[in-house]
Amino acid sequence: MGLRTDTVIFFVSAGLTVAFVTVAIAATETVDRVFSRLSGWILHHLGWLYILGVTTFLLFLVWIALSRWGHVRLGGHDARPEYGNRAWFAMLFAAGIGTILMFWGVAEPISHWAEPPRADVEPRSEEAAELAMAFSFYHFGLHTWSIFCLPALAFAYFVHQRRLPFRLSSVLQPILGDRIHGPLGRVVDITAVLGTLFGVAVSIGLGTLQINSGLAQLFGIEESQPVQVLLITVVTIIATISVALGLDRGIKRLSTLNIGMAVGLLTFVFLTGATVFLARGIIEMLGVYLGSLVPLAFWNDTFANTGWQGQWTVFYWAWTITWSPFVGMFIARISRGRTIREFVLGVLALPTAFTIVWFSVFGLSAIDIEREGDTGLVEAVVVQGDVSRALFVFLENYPLATVVSGVSVLIVVIFFTTSSDSASLVVDTLCSGDREEPGPVRQRVFWAITEGVVAGTLIAATGKSGLDALAEVITVLGLPFFLLAFLMMISLVRALNTDYPELRRPQLPRSIRRMPRSAQRARPTPGGPVPGPGPGPEDTPGAPPGERPVGDT
């Protein structure tokens, strides 16, 4: 057929995708009921594990960045970054949560301000505003990017350093050994392909709802299934063209253009709104985030047990983890030549800093506008539950509202396009495992079209409930990815210890390690001098003062 791919991974993934869509159309209620129960069980019984796990990912990444392995360069000592910092940041951000910021930048702060997550906080109060901003930063800041950064670092190391295929199974080589090339490895890779397809399909569906809301606000176009299917078709065509052009000519240019437009929208809201209030608020909200980071990182709603965390935080983590192979592999692909320390701090710090500024400007502006008078934001987001319309209701309070809303629709379209074409590139790479070139263009085009077909078919056949059902499916699929992330940490440390033995910490023999410290100090260092009468370390010829002679170890 002229394809260059792994036959089993490619055709099994494609077949399961078609089978799922067919069953979802034919038996929507049954599929919804089954996955609703499974996702409900996961959210209720394993929510605490998600909270603890994502915090563990963050702590692990900070530790490894600051560790003795931080200076290890991905791709070898002589490797240098292929993309400059600005292009690198634009691509990793556009492929990560750029779409989510457009969708939730106004909606989440307003929602938590009107209905605080904690019952002891008065709605629409100053405390509720601070809590709303803290939760928004928590959901889209360091923790979300930790979910992306961990698999990205694992991919980057095993692909660029050990020259393994660009597949999820490769990051488990220190644990599975040669079995990564067998049936077990293919099961892992097929799961990664399905998780990426379903996650992108849900995001395309949600983006379509937001685009449709924006067009309805601007031109009075009705919000209906035919319009949404048409919008998905347009986004899919643009994504297909972009992915056919390749990483440099397509995705890079779209990402750079999009981040520039997003910064322009951010600047417009900042300058035409309550500028002084926002300038003060950005600084203050940074302090709020830093002060609440540790409590929120371990908060499990233990006493109240309202179920709020399962609907918000745990669902975010479960959904984000299904994206992690896609975003992680894409970031790894564009990050060859960077050190581990540069990679981790860049992936965690740069997008988080932008997220804090974005949510501060849009979230605080929305809360301030709603405090001054009822503008319909709370009504749209909280009462009606129309989250997709929040941004456009918000922009009605600014000059040139029609023009700015039109630009916002274009930004959303490009954000979702870059997510779709990046996902197509990654899915094809997952199937082929090729480090340099994923395969013929038609393979990437196939996956770009498949993503659009999955989202479009679900909207056309079942409407919004179909997307809700798919969201529950990826919540269930998120659990194995979450467990794999723990294995990634173990695998990465094992590989670093094996590949860089000179960076291991010196270890005393086990028999000496079991002795009290006073006895250990009296024991001779292997290969070194025997303690006893005679000159001390300071009397050793040629030894600096206070330095003890050591042996071979």
Coordinates of C-alpha atoms in Angstrom, one line a residue:
M1 CA 0.0 0.0 0.0
G2 CA 3.0 2.3 -0.1
L3 CA 2.9 2.9 3.7
R4 CA 5.9 3.0 6.0
T5 CA 4.5 2.1 9.4
D6 CA 4.1 -0.7 11.9
T7 CA 1.3 -2.8 10.4
V8 CA -0.1 -4.0 13.7
I9 CA -0.1 -0.6 15.4
F10 CA -1.5 1.3 12.4
F11 CA -4.4 -1.0 11.4
V12 CA -5.4 -2.1 15.0
S13 CA -5.6 1.5 16.1
A14 CA -7.5 2.5 13.0
G15 CA -9.9 -0.5 13.3
L16 CA -10.6 0.2 17.0
T17 CA -11.3 3.8 16.3
V18 CA -13.8 2.9 13.6
A19 CA -15.4 0.3 15.9
F20 CA -15.7 2.7 18.8
V21 CA -17.3 5.4 16.6
T22 CA -19.7 2.8 15.1
V23 CA -20.8 1.4 18.5
A24 CA -21.1 5.0 19.9
I25 CA -23.4 5.9 17.1
A26 CA -25.5 2.7 17.3
A27 CA -25.7 2.4 21.1
T28 CA -25.0 5.8 22.5
E29 CA -27.0 5.3 25.7
T30 CA -25.3 2.0 26.5
V31 CA -21.8 3.4 25.8
D32 CA -22.6 6.4 27.9
R33 CA -23.9 4.3 30.8
V34 CA -21.0 2.0 30.9
F35 CA -18.3 4.6 30.7
S36 CA -20.2 6.9 33.0
R37 CA -20.1 4.2 35.7
L38 CA -16.4 3.5 35.1
S39 CA -15.4 7.1 35.1
G40 CA -17.6 7.8 38.2
W41 CA -15.9 4.9 40.0
I42 CA -12.4 6.2 39.1
L43 CA -13.2 9.8 40.1
H44 CA -14.7 8.7 43.5
H45 CA -12.2 5.9 44.5
L46 CA -9.0 7.0 42.9
G47 CA -9.3 10.8 43.0
W48 CA -6.8 11.0 45.8
L49 CA -4.3 9.1 43.8
Y50 CA -4.5 11.6 40.9
I51 CA -4.0 14.5 43.3
L52 CA -0.9 12.8 44.9
G53 CA 0.4 11.5 41.6
V54 CA 0.5 14.8 39.7
T55 CA 2.2 16.5 42.7
T56 CA 4.7 13.7 42.7
F57 CA 5.4 14.3 39.0
L58 CA 6.1 18.0 39.7
L59 CA 8.5 17.2 42.6
F60 CA 10.3 14.6 40.6
L61 CA 10.9 16.9 37.7
V62 CA 12.2 19.7 39.9
W63 CA 14.5 17.2 41.6
I64 CA 15.9 15.8 38.4
A65 CA 16.4 19.2 36.9
L66 CA 18.5 20.3 39.9
S67 CA 20.3 17.0 40.2
R68 CA 23.7 15.9 39.0
W69 CA 22.0 14.8 35.7
G70 CA 20.7 18.3 35.0
H71 CA 23.6 19.1 32.6
V72 CA 23.1 16.0 30.4
R73 CA 22.4 17.2 26.9
L74 CA 19.6 15.4 25.0
G75 CA 21.1 14.1 21.8
G76 CA 24.7 14.0 22.9
H77 CA 27.3 16.4 24.1
D78 CA 27.7 18.1 20.7
A79 CA 24.0 18.5 20.0
R80 CA 22.5 22.0 19.8
P81 CA 18.8 23.1 19.8
E82 CA 17.2 23.0 16.3
Y83 CA 14.8 25.8 17.2
G84 CA 15.3 29.1 18.9
N85 CA 13.7 29.8 22.3
R86 CA 10.9 31.9 20.8
A87 CA 9.8 29.3 18.2
W88 CA 10.3 26.5 20.7
F89 CA 8.0 28.2 23.2
A90 CA 5.4 29.0 20.6
M91 CA 5.2 25.4 19.3
L92 CA 5.1 23.7 22.7
F93 CA 2.5 26.2 24.0
A94 CA 0.3 26.0 20.9
A95 CA 0.4 22.2 21.0
G96 CA -0.2 22.1 24.8
I97 CA -2.9 24.2 26.5
G98 CA -3.3 27.2 24.2
T99 CA -6.7 26.0 23.3
I100 CA -7.7 25.5 26.9
L101 CA -6.7 29.1 27.9
M102 CA -9.0 30.5 25.2
F103 CA -11.8 28.2 26.4
W104 CA -11.4 28.6 30.2
G105 CA -9.6 32.0 30.6
V106 CA -12.8 33.7 31.5
A107 CA -15.1 30.9 32.3
E108 CA -13.2 29.2 35.1
P109 CA -12.5 32.2 37.3
I110 CA -16.1 33.5 36.9
S111 CA -17.5 30.0 37.7
H112 CA -15.4 29.6 40.9
W113 CA -16.0 33.2 42.0
A114 CA -19.8 32.7 41.7
E115 CA -19.8 29.2 43.2
P116 CA -16.6 28.8 45.3
P117 CA -15.2 25.2 45.6
R118 CA -15.3 25.5 49.4
A119 CA -18.5 25.9 51.3
D120 CA -17.0 28.3 54.0
V121 CA -16.2 30.9 51.3
E122 CA -18.9 33.5 50.6
P123 CA -19.8 33.6 46.8
R124 CA -18.7 36.8 44.9
S125 CA -16.5 38.0 47.8
E126 CA -12.9 39.0 47.7
E127 CA -11.9 35.7 49.3
A128 CA -13.9 33.9 46.6
A129 CA -12.0 35.9 43.9
E130 CA -8.6 34.9 45.3
L131 CA -9.7 31.3 45.6
A132 CA -11.0 31.3 42.1
M133 CA -7.7 32.6 40.7
A134 CA -5.7 30.1 42.8
F135 CA -7.7 27.2 41.5
S136 CA -7.4 28.4 37.9
F137 CA -3.6 28.7 38.3
Y138 CA -3.5 25.3 39.9
H139 CA -5.4 23.7 37.1
F140 CA -3.4 25.2 34.3
G141 CA 0.0 26.0 35.8
L142 CA 2.8 23.9 37.0
H143 CA 0.8 20.8 37.6
T144 CA -0.7 20.6 34.1
W145 CA 2.7 21.2 32.6
S146 CA 4.2 18.5 34.8
I147 CA 1.8 16.0 33.2
F148 CA 3.2 17.1 29.8
C149 CA 6.8 17.5 30.8
L150 CA 7.4 14.0 32.4
P151 CA 6.6 11.9 29.3
A152 CA 8.2 14.6 27.1
L153 CA 11.5 14.2 29.0
A154 CA 11.3 10.4 28.9
F155 CA 10.7 10.5 25.1
A156 CA 13.5 13.0 24.6
Y157 CA 16.0 10.9 26.5
F158 CA 15.2 7.5 25.1
V159 CA 14.8 8.7 21.5
H160 CA 17.6 11.3 21.3
Q161 CA 20.0 9.6 23.7
R162 CA 19.5 5.9 23.2
R163 CA 18.2 6.2 19.6
L164 CA 15.1 4.1 20.3
P165 CA 12.0 4.4 18.1
F166 CA 9.6 7.3 18.7
R167 CA 7.0 5.2 20.6
L168 CA 5.6 5.2 24.1
S169 CA 6.9 1.7 24.7
S170 CA 10.5 2.9 24.2
V171 CA 10.4 4.9 27.5
L172 CA 9.9 1.6 29.4
Q173 CA 13.0 -0.1 28.0
P174 CA 14.9 -0.3 31.3
I175 CA 11.9 -2.2 32.8
L176 CA 10.6 -4.3 29.8
G177 CA 13.9 -4.8 28.0
D178 CA 13.5 -6.3 24.5
R179 CA 9.8 -6.8 25.1
I180 CA 9.1 -3.3 24.0
H181 CA 9.4 -4.7 20.4
G182 CA 6.9 -7.5 21.1
P183 CA 3.2 -7.7 21.7
L184 CA 3.4 -6.0 25.1
G185 CA 5.1 -3.0 23.6
R186 CA 2.5 -2.8 20.8
V187 CA -0.3 -2.8 23.3
V188 CA 1.2 0.2 25.0
D189 CA 1.7 2.0 21.7
I190 CA -1.9 1.3 20.5
T191 CA -3.2 2.6 23.8
A192 CA -1.2 5.8 23.3
V193 CA -2.6 6.2 19.7
L194 CA -6.2 5.8 20.9
G195 CA -5.8 8.1 23.9
T196 CA -4.4 10.8 21.6
L197 CA -7.1 10.4 19.0
F198 CA -9.9 10.5 21.6
G199 CA -8.4 13.4 23.5
V200 CA -7.9 15.5 20.4
A201 CA -11.5 14.6 19.2
V202 CA -13.0 15.9 22.4
S203 CA -10.9 19.1 22.2
I204 CA -11.9 19.7 18.6
G205 CA -15.5 19.2 19.6
L206 CA -15.3 21.7 22.5
G207 CA -13.4 24.2 20.2
T208 CA -16.1 23.8 17.6
L209 CA -18.8 24.7 20.2
Q210 CA -16.8 27.8 21.1
I211 CA -16.3 28.9 17.5
N212 CA -20.0 28.4 16.8
S213 CA -20.8 30.5 19.9
G214 CA -18.5 33.2 18.6
L215 CA -20.1 33.2 15.1
A216 CA -23.5 33.3 16.7
Q217 CA -22.5 36.3 18.8
L218 CA -21.0 38.1 15.7
F219 CA -23.3 37.2 12.8
G220 CA -26.3 35.5 14.4
I221 CA -25.4 32.1 12.9
E222 CA -27.4 29.5 14.7
E223 CA -25.7 27.0 17.0
S224 CA -26.6 23.7 15.4
Q225 CA -25.1 20.4 14.5
P226 CA -24.8 21.1 10.8
V227 CA -22.9 24.3 11.4
Q228 CA -20.6 22.5 13.9
V229 CA -19.9 19.7 11.5
L230 CA -19.1 22.3 8.8
L231 CA -16.7 24.1 11.2
I232 CA -15.0 20.8 12.0
T233 CA -14.6 20.2 8.3
V234 CA -12.9 23.6 7.8
V235 CA -10.6 23.0 10.8
T236 CA -9.7 19.6 9.5
I237 CA -8.9 20.9 6.0
I238 CA -6.6 23.6 7.5
A239 CA -4.9 21.0 9.8
T240 CA -4.5 18.6 6.9
I241 CA -2.8 21.2 4.8
S242 CA -0.5 22.2 7.7
V243 CA 0.5 18.6 8.5
A244 CA 1.2 18.0 4.8
L245 CA 3.5 20.9 4.7
G246 CA 5.5 19.5 7.6
L247 CA 6.9 20.7 10.9
D248 CA 8.9 23.7 9.8
R249 CA 6.6 25.1 7.0
G250 CA 3.3 24.3 8.6
I251 CA 3.1 23.7 12.3
K252 CA 6.0 26.1 13.2
R253 CA 4.5 29.0 11.2
L254 CA 1.0 28.5 12.5
S255 CA 2.2 28.2 16.1
T256 CA 4.3 31.4 15.8
L257 CA 1.4 33.3 14.2
N258 CA -1.0 32.1 16.8
I259 CA 1.0 32.9 19.9
G260 CA 1.6 36.4 18.4
M261 CA -2.2 36.9 18.0
A262 CA -2.9 35.6 21.5
V263 CA -0.4 38.0 23.0
G264 CA -2.0 40.8 21.0
L265 CA -5.4 39.9 22.4
L266 CA -4.0 39.8 25.9
T267 CA -2.3 43.2 25.4
F268 CA -5.6 44.7 24.1
V269 CA -7.6 43.6 27.1
F270 CA -4.9 44.8 29.5
L271 CA -4.6 48.3 27.9
T272 CA -8.2 49.0 27.2
G273 CA -9.4 47.6 30.6
A274 CA -8.6 48.5 34.2
T275 CA -4.9 48.6 33.5
V276 CA -3.7 49.7 36.9
F277 CA -6.0 47.3 38.6
L278 CA -4.7 44.5 36.4
A279 CA -1.0 45.4 36.9
R280 CA -1.5 45.3 40.7
G281 CA -3.6 42.1 40.4
I282 CA -1.0 40.2 38.4
I283 CA 1.6 40.7 41.1
E284 CA -0.8 39.9 43.9
M285 CA -2.2 36.8 42.1
L286 CA 1.3 35.5 41.7
G287 CA 1.6 35.7 45.5
V288 CA -1.8 34.0 45.9
Y289 CA -0.7 31.2 43.6
L290 CA 2.6 30.6 45.4
G291 CA 1.0 30.8 48.8
S292 CA -1.8 28.3 47.9
L293 CA 0.3 26.0 45.8
V294 CA 1.3 23.5 48.5
P295 CA -2.2 23.4 50.2
L296 CA -4.0 22.9 46.9
A297 CA -1.4 20.3 45.7
F298 CA -2.5 18.0 48.5
W299 CA -6.2 19.1 49.0
N300 CA -8.6 16.2 48.6
D301 CA -11.9 17.7 49.9
T302 CA -11.7 15.1 52.6
F303 CA -14.2 16.5 55.2
A304 CA -16.8 18.1 53.0
N305 CA -16.6 15.4 50.3
T306 CA -18.8 17.5 47.9
G307 CA -17.6 15.7 44.8
W308 CA -16.4 19.1 43.4
Q309 CA -12.9 17.9 43.0
G310 CA -13.9 14.9 41.0
Q311 CA -15.8 17.1 38.5
W312 CA -13.0 19.6 38.2
T313 CA -9.5 18.8 39.3
V314 CA -9.5 15.0 38.9
F315 CA -11.2 15.2 35.6
Y316 CA -8.6 17.8 34.4
W317 CA -5.8 15.5 35.4
A318 CA -7.4 12.4 33.8
W319 CA -8.1 14.3 30.6
T320 CA -4.7 15.9 30.4
I321 CA -2.9 12.6 31.0
T322 CA -4.5 11.2 27.8
W323 CA -2.9 14.1 25.9
S324 CA 0.5 13.6 27.6
P325 CA 1.9 11.1 25.0
F326 CA 0.9 13.4 22.2
V327 CA 2.2 16.7 23.7
G328 CA 5.1 14.9 25.3
M329 CA 6.3 13.4 22.0
F330 CA 5.8 16.6 20.1
I331 CA 7.8 18.6 22.7
A332 CA 10.5 15.9 22.7
R333 CA 10.7 16.1 18.9
I334 CA 11.4 19.8 18.9
S335 CA 13.7 19.8 21.9
R336 CA 16.8 17.9 20.8
G337 CA 20.0 19.6 21.9
R338 CA 18.7 21.0 25.2
T339 CA 20.0 20.0 28.6
I340 CA 17.7 18.2 31.0
R341 CA 17.8 21.2 33.3
E342 CA 17.0 23.6 30.4
F343 CA 14.3 21.3 29.1
V344 CA 12.5 20.9 32.4
L345 CA 12.7 24.5 33.6
G346 CA 11.7 25.8 30.2
V347 CA 8.7 23.4 29.8
L348 CA 7.5 24.1 33.4
A349 CA 8.3 27.8 33.9
L350 CA 7.7 29.5 30.6
P351 CA 4.1 28.3 29.9
T352 CA 3.2 28.6 33.6
A353 CA 4.4 32.3 33.6
F354 CA 2.3 33.0 30.6
T355 CA -0.7 31.2 32.1
I356 CA -0.5 33.3 35.3
V357 CA -0.5 36.5 33.2
W358 CA -3.3 35.2 31.0
F359 CA -5.6 34.2 33.7
S360 CA -4.9 37.3 35.8
V361 CA -5.8 39.6 32.9
F362 CA -8.9 37.8 31.7
G363 CA -10.0 36.3 35.0
L364 CA -9.6 39.5 37.1
S365 CA -11.1 41.6 34.3
A366 CA -14.2 39.4 34.2
I367 CA -14.6 39.4 38.0
D368 CA -14.1 43.2 38.1
I369 CA -16.6 43.8 35.3
E370 CA -19.2 41.5 36.9
R371 CA -18.7 43.3 40.3
E372 CA -19.4 46.7 38.7
G373 CA -22.7 45.5 37.2
D374 CA -24.4 42.4 36.0
T375 CA -23.1 41.8 32.5
G376 CA -24.5 38.3 32.0
L377 CA -21.2 36.4 32.5
V378 CA -22.4 34.6 35.6
E379 CA -25.8 34.0 33.9
A380 CA -24.1 32.5 30.8
V381 CA -21.5 30.4 32.6
V382 CA -23.0 29.3 35.9
V383 CA -26.7 29.4 35.4
Q384 CA -27.0 28.4 31.7
G385 CA -23.8 26.4 31.7
D386 CA -22.8 27.8 28.3
V387 CA -19.0 27.9 28.9
S388 CA -18.2 28.3 25.2
R389 CA -19.9 31.7 25.1
A390 CA -18.1 33.2 28.1
L391 CA -15.2 34.8 26.2
F392 CA -17.5 36.6 23.7
V393 CA -19.9 37.8 26.4
F394 CA -16.8 39.2 28.2
L395 CA -15.5 41.0 25.1
E396 CA -18.8 42.8 24.6
N397 CA -17.6 45.1 27.4
Y398 CA -14.6 46.4 25.4
P399 CA -14.2 48.8 22.4
L400 CA -14.3 47.3 18.9
A401 CA -16.1 44.3 20.4
T402 CA -17.1 42.9 17.0
V403 CA -13.6 43.1 15.5
V404 CA -11.9 41.7 18.6
S405 CA -14.4 38.8 18.9
G406 CA -13.7 38.0 15.2
V407 CA -10.0 37.9 15.9
S408 CA -10.7 35.7 18.9
V409 CA -12.6 33.3 16.8
L410 CA -9.6 33.1 14.4
I411 CA -7.2 32.5 17.3
V412 CA -9.4 29.6 18.5
V413 CA -9.5 28.2 15.0
I414 CA -5.7 28.3 14.6
F415 CA -5.1 27.0 18.2
F416 CA -7.3 24.0 17.5
T417 CA -5.7 23.6 14.0
T418 CA -2.2 23.5 15.5
S419 CA -3.4 20.9 18.1
S420 CA -4.9 18.8 15.4
D421 CA -2.0 18.8 13.0
S422 CA 0.5 18.3 15.8
A423 CA -1.5 15.3 17.0
S424 CA -1.6 13.9 13.5
L425 CA 2.2 14.2 13.2
V426 CA 2.6 12.5 16.6
V427 CA 0.1 9.7 16.0
D428 CA 1.8 8.8 12.7
T429 CA 5.1 8.8 14.5
L430 CA 3.7 6.5 17.2
C431 CA 2.7 4.1 14.5
S432 CA 6.0 4.3 12.5
G433 CA 8.4 4.8 15.3
D434 CA 10.7 6.7 12.9
R435 CA 12.9 9.3 14.7
E436 CA 13.7 11.4 11.7
E437 CA 10.7 11.3 9.3
P438 CA 7.3 9.9 10.4
G439 CA 6.4 8.5 7.0
P440 CA 4.7 9.4 3.7
V441 CA 2.5 12.5 3.8
R442 CA -0.6 10.5 3.1
Q443 CA -0.2 8.7 6.5
R444 CA -0.2 12.0 8.3
V445 CA -3.2 13.2 6.2
F446 CA -5.0 10.0 7.1
W447 CA -4.7 10.7 10.9
A448 CA -5.7 14.4 10.5
I449 CA -8.8 13.4 8.6
T450 CA -9.5 10.6 11.2
E451 CA -9.5 13.1 14.1
G452 CA -12.0 15.3 12.3
V453 CA -14.2 12.4 11.4
V454 CA -14.3 11.1 15.0
A455 CA -15.3 14.5 16.3
G456 CA -17.7 15.3 13.5
T457 CA -19.4 11.9 13.5
L458 CA -20.1 12.2 17.2
I459 CA -21.5 15.7 17.0
A460 CA -23.7 14.7 14.0
A461 CA -24.9 11.5 15.4
T462 CA -25.3 12.3 19.1
G463 CA -24.8 16.0 19.6
K464 CA -23.2 17.3 22.7
S465 CA -24.0 14.2 24.7
G466 CA -21.7 12.3 22.4
L467 CA -18.8 14.5 23.3
D468 CA -19.7 14.1 27.0
A469 CA -19.6 10.3 26.5
L470 CA -16.2 10.6 24.8
A471 CA -15.0 12.7 27.7
E472 CA -15.9 9.9 30.1
V473 CA -14.1 7.4 27.8
I474 CA -10.9 9.3 28.0
T475 CA -11.3 9.6 31.7
V476 CA -11.2 5.8 31.8
L477 CA -8.3 5.7 29.3
G478 CA -6.4 8.2 31.5
L479 CA -5.9 5.6 34.3
P480 CA -3.4 3.4 32.5
F481 CA -1.5 6.4 31.2
F482 CA -1.4 7.7 34.8
L483 CA 0.1 4.4 36.0
L484 CA 2.6 4.4 33.1
A485 CA 3.8 7.8 34.3
F486 CA 5.0 6.3 37.5
L487 CA 6.9 3.7 35.6
M488 CA 8.4 6.4 33.4
M489 CA 10.1 8.0 36.5
I490 CA 11.6 4.7 37.5
S491 CA 12.7 3.9 34.0
L492 CA 14.3 7.3 33.5
V493 CA 16.4 7.1 36.7
R494 CA 17.5 3.6 35.9
A495 CA 18.6 4.7 32.4
L496 CA 20.5 7.7 33.7
N497 CA 22.3 5.6 36.3
T498 CA 23.3 3.1 33.7
D499 CA 24.3 5.6 31.0
Y500 CA 26.3 7.9 33.3
P501 CA 28.0 5.8 35.9
E502 CA 30.5 8.5 36.5
L503 CA 27.7 10.7 37.9
R504 CA 26.6 8.1 40.5
R505 CA 27.1 9.1 44.1
P506 CA 29.9 7.1 45.7
Q507 CA 28.6 4.2 47.8
L508 CA 30.2 2.6 50.8
P509 CA 30.0 -1.2 51.0
R510 CA 26.7 -2.5 52.4
S511 CA 28.4 -3.9 55.5
I512 CA 29.8 -0.4 56.3
R513 CA 26.5 1.4 55.5
R514 CA 24.8 -0.6 58.2
M515 CA 27.3 0.5 60.9
P516 CA 26.7 3.6 63.0
R517 CA 28.1 6.8 61.5
S518 CA 30.8 7.0 64.2
A519 CA 32.0 3.5 63.2
Q520 CA 31.8 4.4 59.5
R521 CA 34.2 7.3 60.1
A522 CA 36.6 5.0 61.8
R523 CA 36.6 2.5 58.9
P524 CA 39.1 2.8 56.1
T525 CA 37.9 4.0 52.8
P526 CA 38.2 1.2 50.2
G527 CA 41.6 1.7 48.5
G528 CA 42.6 4.4 51.0
P529 CA 44.9 4.7 54.0
V530 CA 44.2 2.8 57.2
P531 CA 43.3 5.1 60.0
G532 CA 45.4 5.0 63.1
P533 CA 48.5 6.6 64.6
G534 CA 50.4 8.7 62.1
P535 CA 49.7 11.9 60.1
G536 CA 46.1 13.0 59.7
P537 CA 44.7 14.3 56.4
E538 CA 46.0 17.7 57.0
D539 CA 49.5 16.3 57.3
T540 CA 49.4 14.3 54.1
P541 CA 52.0 15.8 51.7
G542 CA 50.4 17.6 48.8
A543 CA 46.9 17.4 50.2
P544 CA 45.0 20.7 50.7
P545 CA 44.1 21.5 54.3
G546 CA 41.0 19.6 55.5
E547 CA 40.9 17.2 52.5
R548 CA 40.9 13.5 53.3
P549 CA 42.8 11.2 50.9
V550 CA 40.6 8.8 49.0
G551 CA 41.2 5.6 47.1
D552 CA 40.1 4.3 43.8
T553 CA 36.4 4.7 44.7

